[in-house]
PDB file of C-alpha atoms in Angstrom:
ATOM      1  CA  UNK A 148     108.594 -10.575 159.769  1.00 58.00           C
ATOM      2  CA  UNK A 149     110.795  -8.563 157.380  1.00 60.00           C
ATOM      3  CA  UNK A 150     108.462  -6.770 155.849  1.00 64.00           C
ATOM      4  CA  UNK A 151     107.680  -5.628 159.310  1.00 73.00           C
ATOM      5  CA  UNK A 152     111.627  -5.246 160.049  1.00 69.00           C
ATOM      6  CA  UNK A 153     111.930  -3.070 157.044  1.00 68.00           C
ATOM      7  CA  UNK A 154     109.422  -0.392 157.571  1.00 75.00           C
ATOM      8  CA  UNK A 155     110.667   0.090 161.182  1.00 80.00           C
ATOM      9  CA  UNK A 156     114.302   0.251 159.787  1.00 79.00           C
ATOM     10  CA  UNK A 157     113.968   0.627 156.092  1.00 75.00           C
ATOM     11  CA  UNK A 158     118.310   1.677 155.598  1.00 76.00           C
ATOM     12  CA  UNK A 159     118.181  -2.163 156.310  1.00 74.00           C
ATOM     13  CA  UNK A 160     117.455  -2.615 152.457  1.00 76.00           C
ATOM     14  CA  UNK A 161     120.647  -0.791 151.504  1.00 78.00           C
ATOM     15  CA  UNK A 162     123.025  -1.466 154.083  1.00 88.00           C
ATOM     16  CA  UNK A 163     126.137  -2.977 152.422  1.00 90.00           C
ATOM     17  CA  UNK A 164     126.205  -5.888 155.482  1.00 89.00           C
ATOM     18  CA  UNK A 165     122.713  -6.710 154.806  1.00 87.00           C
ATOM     19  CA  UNK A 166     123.240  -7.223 151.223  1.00 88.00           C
ATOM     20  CA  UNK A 167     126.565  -9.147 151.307  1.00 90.00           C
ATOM     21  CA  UNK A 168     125.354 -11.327 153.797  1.00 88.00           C
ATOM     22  CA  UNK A 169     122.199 -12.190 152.047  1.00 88.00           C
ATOM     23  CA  UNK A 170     124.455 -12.569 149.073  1.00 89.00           C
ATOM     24  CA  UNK A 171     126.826 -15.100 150.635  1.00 88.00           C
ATOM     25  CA  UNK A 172     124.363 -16.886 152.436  1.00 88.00           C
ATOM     26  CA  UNK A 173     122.419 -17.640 149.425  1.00 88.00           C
ATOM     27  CA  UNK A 174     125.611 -18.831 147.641  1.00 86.00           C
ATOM     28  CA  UNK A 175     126.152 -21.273 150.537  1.00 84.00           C
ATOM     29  CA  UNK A 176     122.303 -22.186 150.338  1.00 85.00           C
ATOM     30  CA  UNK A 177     122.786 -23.000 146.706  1.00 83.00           C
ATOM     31  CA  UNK A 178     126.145 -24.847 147.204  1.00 79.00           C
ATOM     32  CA  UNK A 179     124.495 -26.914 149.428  1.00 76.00           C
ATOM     33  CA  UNK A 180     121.932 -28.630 147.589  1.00 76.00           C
ATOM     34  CA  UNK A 181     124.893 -29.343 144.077  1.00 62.00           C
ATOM     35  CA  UNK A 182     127.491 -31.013 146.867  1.00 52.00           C
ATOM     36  CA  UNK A 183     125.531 -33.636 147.659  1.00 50.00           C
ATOM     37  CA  UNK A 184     124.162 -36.746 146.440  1.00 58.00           C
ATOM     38  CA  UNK A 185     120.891 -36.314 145.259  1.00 55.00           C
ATOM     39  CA  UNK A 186     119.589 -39.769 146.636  1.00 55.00           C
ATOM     40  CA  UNK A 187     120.884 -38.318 150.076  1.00 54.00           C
ATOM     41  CA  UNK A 188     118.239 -37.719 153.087  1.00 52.00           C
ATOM     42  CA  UNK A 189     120.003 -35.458 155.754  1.00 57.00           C
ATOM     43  CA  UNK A 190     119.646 -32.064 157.358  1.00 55.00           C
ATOM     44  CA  UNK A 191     121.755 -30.049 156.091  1.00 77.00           C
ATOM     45  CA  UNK A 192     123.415 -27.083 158.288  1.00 85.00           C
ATOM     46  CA  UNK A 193     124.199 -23.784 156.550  1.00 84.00           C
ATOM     47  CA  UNK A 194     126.563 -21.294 158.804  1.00 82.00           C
ATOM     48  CA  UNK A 195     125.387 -17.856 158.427  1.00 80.00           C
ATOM     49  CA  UNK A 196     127.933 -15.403 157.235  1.00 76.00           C
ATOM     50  CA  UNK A 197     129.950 -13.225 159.911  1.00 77.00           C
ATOM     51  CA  UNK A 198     127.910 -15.060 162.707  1.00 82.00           C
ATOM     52  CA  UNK A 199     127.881 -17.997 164.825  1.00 88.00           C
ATOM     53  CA  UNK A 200     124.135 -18.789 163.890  1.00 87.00           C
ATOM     54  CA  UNK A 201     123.394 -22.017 161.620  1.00 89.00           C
ATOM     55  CA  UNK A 202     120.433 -22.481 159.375  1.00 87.00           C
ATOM     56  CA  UNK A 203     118.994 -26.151 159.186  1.00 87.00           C
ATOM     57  CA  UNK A 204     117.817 -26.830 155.642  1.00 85.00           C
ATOM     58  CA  UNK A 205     115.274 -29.342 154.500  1.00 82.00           C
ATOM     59  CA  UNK A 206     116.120 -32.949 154.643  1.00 76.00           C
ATOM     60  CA  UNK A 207     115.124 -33.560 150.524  1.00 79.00           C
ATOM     61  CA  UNK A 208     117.187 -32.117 147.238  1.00 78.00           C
ATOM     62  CA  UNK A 209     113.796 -31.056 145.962  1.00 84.00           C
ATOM     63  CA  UNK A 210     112.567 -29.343 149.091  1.00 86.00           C
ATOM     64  CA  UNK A 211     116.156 -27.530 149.731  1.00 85.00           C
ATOM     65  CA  UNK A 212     116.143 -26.397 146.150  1.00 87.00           C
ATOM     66  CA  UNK A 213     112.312 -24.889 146.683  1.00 91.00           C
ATOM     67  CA  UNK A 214     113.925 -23.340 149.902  1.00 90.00           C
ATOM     68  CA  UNK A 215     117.045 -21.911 148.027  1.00 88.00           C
ATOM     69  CA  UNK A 216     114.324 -20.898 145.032  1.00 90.00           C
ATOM     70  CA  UNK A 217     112.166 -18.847 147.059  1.00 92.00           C
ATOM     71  CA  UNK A 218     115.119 -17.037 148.482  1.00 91.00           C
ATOM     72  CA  UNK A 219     116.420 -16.118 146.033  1.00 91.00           C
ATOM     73  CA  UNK A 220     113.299 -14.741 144.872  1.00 91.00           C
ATOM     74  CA  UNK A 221     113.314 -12.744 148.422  1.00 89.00           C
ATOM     75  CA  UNK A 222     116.333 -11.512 148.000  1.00 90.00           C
ATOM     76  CA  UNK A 223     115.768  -9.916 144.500  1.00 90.00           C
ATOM     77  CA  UNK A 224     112.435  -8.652 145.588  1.00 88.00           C
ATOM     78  CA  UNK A 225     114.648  -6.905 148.897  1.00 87.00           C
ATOM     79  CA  UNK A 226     117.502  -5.760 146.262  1.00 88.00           C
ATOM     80  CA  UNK A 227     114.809  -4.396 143.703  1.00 87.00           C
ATOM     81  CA  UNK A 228     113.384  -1.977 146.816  1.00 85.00           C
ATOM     82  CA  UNK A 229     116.778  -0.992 147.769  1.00 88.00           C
ATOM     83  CA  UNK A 230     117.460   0.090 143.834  1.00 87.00           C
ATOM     84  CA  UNK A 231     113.907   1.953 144.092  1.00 86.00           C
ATOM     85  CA  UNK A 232     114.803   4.114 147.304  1.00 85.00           C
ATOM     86  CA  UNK A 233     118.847   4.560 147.053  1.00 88.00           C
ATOM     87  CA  UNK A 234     119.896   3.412 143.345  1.00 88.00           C
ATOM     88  CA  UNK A 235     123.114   4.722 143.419  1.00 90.00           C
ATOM     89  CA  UNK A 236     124.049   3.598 146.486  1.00 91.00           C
ATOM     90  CA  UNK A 237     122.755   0.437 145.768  1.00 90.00           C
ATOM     91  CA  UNK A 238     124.379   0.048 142.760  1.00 89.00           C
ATOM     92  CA  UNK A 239     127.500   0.664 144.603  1.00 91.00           C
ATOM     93  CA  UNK A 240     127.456  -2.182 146.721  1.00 90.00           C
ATOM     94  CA  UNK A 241     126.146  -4.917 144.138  1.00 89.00           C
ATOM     95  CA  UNK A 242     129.262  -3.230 142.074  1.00 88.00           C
ATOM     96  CA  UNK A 243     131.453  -3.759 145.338  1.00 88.00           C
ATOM     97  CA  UNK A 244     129.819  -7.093 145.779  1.00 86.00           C
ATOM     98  CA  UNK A 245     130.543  -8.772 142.663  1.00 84.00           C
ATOM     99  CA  UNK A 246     134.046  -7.284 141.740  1.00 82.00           C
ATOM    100  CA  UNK A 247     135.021  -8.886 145.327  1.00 78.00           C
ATOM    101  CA  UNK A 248     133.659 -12.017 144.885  1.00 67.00           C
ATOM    102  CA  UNK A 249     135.339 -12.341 141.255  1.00 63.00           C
ATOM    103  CA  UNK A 250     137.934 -12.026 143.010  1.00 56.00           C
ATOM    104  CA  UNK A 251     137.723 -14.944 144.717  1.00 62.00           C
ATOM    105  CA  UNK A 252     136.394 -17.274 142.591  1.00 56.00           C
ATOM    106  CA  UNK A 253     138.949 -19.577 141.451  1.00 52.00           C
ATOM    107  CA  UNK A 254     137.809 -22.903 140.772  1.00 48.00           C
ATOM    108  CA  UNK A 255     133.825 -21.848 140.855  1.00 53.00           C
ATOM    109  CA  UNK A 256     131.812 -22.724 138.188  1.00 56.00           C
ATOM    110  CA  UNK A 257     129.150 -20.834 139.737  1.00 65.00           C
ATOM    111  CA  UNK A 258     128.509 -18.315 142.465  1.00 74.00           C
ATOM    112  CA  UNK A 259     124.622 -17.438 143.289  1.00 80.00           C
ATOM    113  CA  UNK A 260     125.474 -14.613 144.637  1.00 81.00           C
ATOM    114  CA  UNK A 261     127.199 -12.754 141.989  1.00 78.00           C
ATOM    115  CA  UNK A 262     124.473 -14.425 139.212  1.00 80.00           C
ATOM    116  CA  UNK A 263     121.688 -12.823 141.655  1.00 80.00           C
ATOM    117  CA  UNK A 264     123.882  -9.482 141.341  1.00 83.00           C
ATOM    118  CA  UNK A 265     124.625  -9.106 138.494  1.00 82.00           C
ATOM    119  CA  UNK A 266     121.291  -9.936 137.142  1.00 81.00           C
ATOM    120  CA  UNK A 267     119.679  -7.235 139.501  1.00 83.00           C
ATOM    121  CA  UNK A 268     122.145  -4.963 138.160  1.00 82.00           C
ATOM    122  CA  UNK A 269     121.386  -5.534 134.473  1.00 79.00           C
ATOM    123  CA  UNK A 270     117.759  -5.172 134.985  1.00 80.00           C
ATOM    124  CA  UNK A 271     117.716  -2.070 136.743  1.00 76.00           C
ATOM    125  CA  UNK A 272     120.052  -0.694 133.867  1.00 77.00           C
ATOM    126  CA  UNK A 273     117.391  -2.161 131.094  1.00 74.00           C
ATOM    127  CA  UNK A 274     114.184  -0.718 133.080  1.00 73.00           C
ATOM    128  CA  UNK A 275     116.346   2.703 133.500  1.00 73.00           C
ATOM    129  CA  UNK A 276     117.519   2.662 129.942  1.00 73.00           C
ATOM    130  CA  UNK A 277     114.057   2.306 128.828  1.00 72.00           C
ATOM    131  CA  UNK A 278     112.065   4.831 130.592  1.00 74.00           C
ATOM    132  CA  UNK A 279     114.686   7.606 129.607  1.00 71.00           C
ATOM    133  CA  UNK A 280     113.987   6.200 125.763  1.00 67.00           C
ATOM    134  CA  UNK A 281     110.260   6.767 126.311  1.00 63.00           C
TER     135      UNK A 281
END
């Protein structure tokens, strides 16, 4: 379905919205699977950011950390695109991104969003840094 979304409306992949929201929903994702007890069978209910919809995650730890896994794995694929077609733009709001979230941060240990990020960042930087050297 996104893939599909994407080529009809491909400024999806760099729209700061997009990103952020993907960003904070897959910090409340992760969040959700470390405040609970492990032992613990329930659904758990994620509230999308800046909407009233709710995401039901799987009952198990195991299965919601497979769900957060893969994505997280989505969403780098999604922010490694938008780095391919608008880099600097991207850049830009990954930049904006993390230097509001640090922002905020007091008392986190960790923030999937920012990790996912800043990661993204760094290897675009290494692949760029590396053609120019060849």
């Amino acid at each position: 379905f996104l893939s599909k979304l994407v080529d009809k409306f491909p400024h999806l992949l760099w729209s700061k919205t997009v990103i952020h929201t993907m960003l904070d929903l897959l910090q409340q994702m992760s969040a959700s699977i470390h405040s609970l007890d492990p032992d613990t069978w329930i659904v758990v209910d994620v509230k999308l950011p800046y909407t009233s919809h709710i995401i039901s995650l799987p009952d198990s730890v195991s299965k919601r950390e497979e769900t957060v896994i893969n994505f997280a794995k989505r969403c780098g694929e999604i922010i490694d695109l938008a780095l391919k077609w608008t880099p600097a733009q991207t850049k830009a709001i990954l930049q904006n991104y993390v230097c509001m979230e640090n922002n905020s941060l007091e008392g986190v240990l960790h923030h999937s969003g920012v990790s996912l990020a800043t990661s993204q960042l760094y290897q675009y930087e290494e692949i760029n840094k590396n053609n120019k050297d060849n």
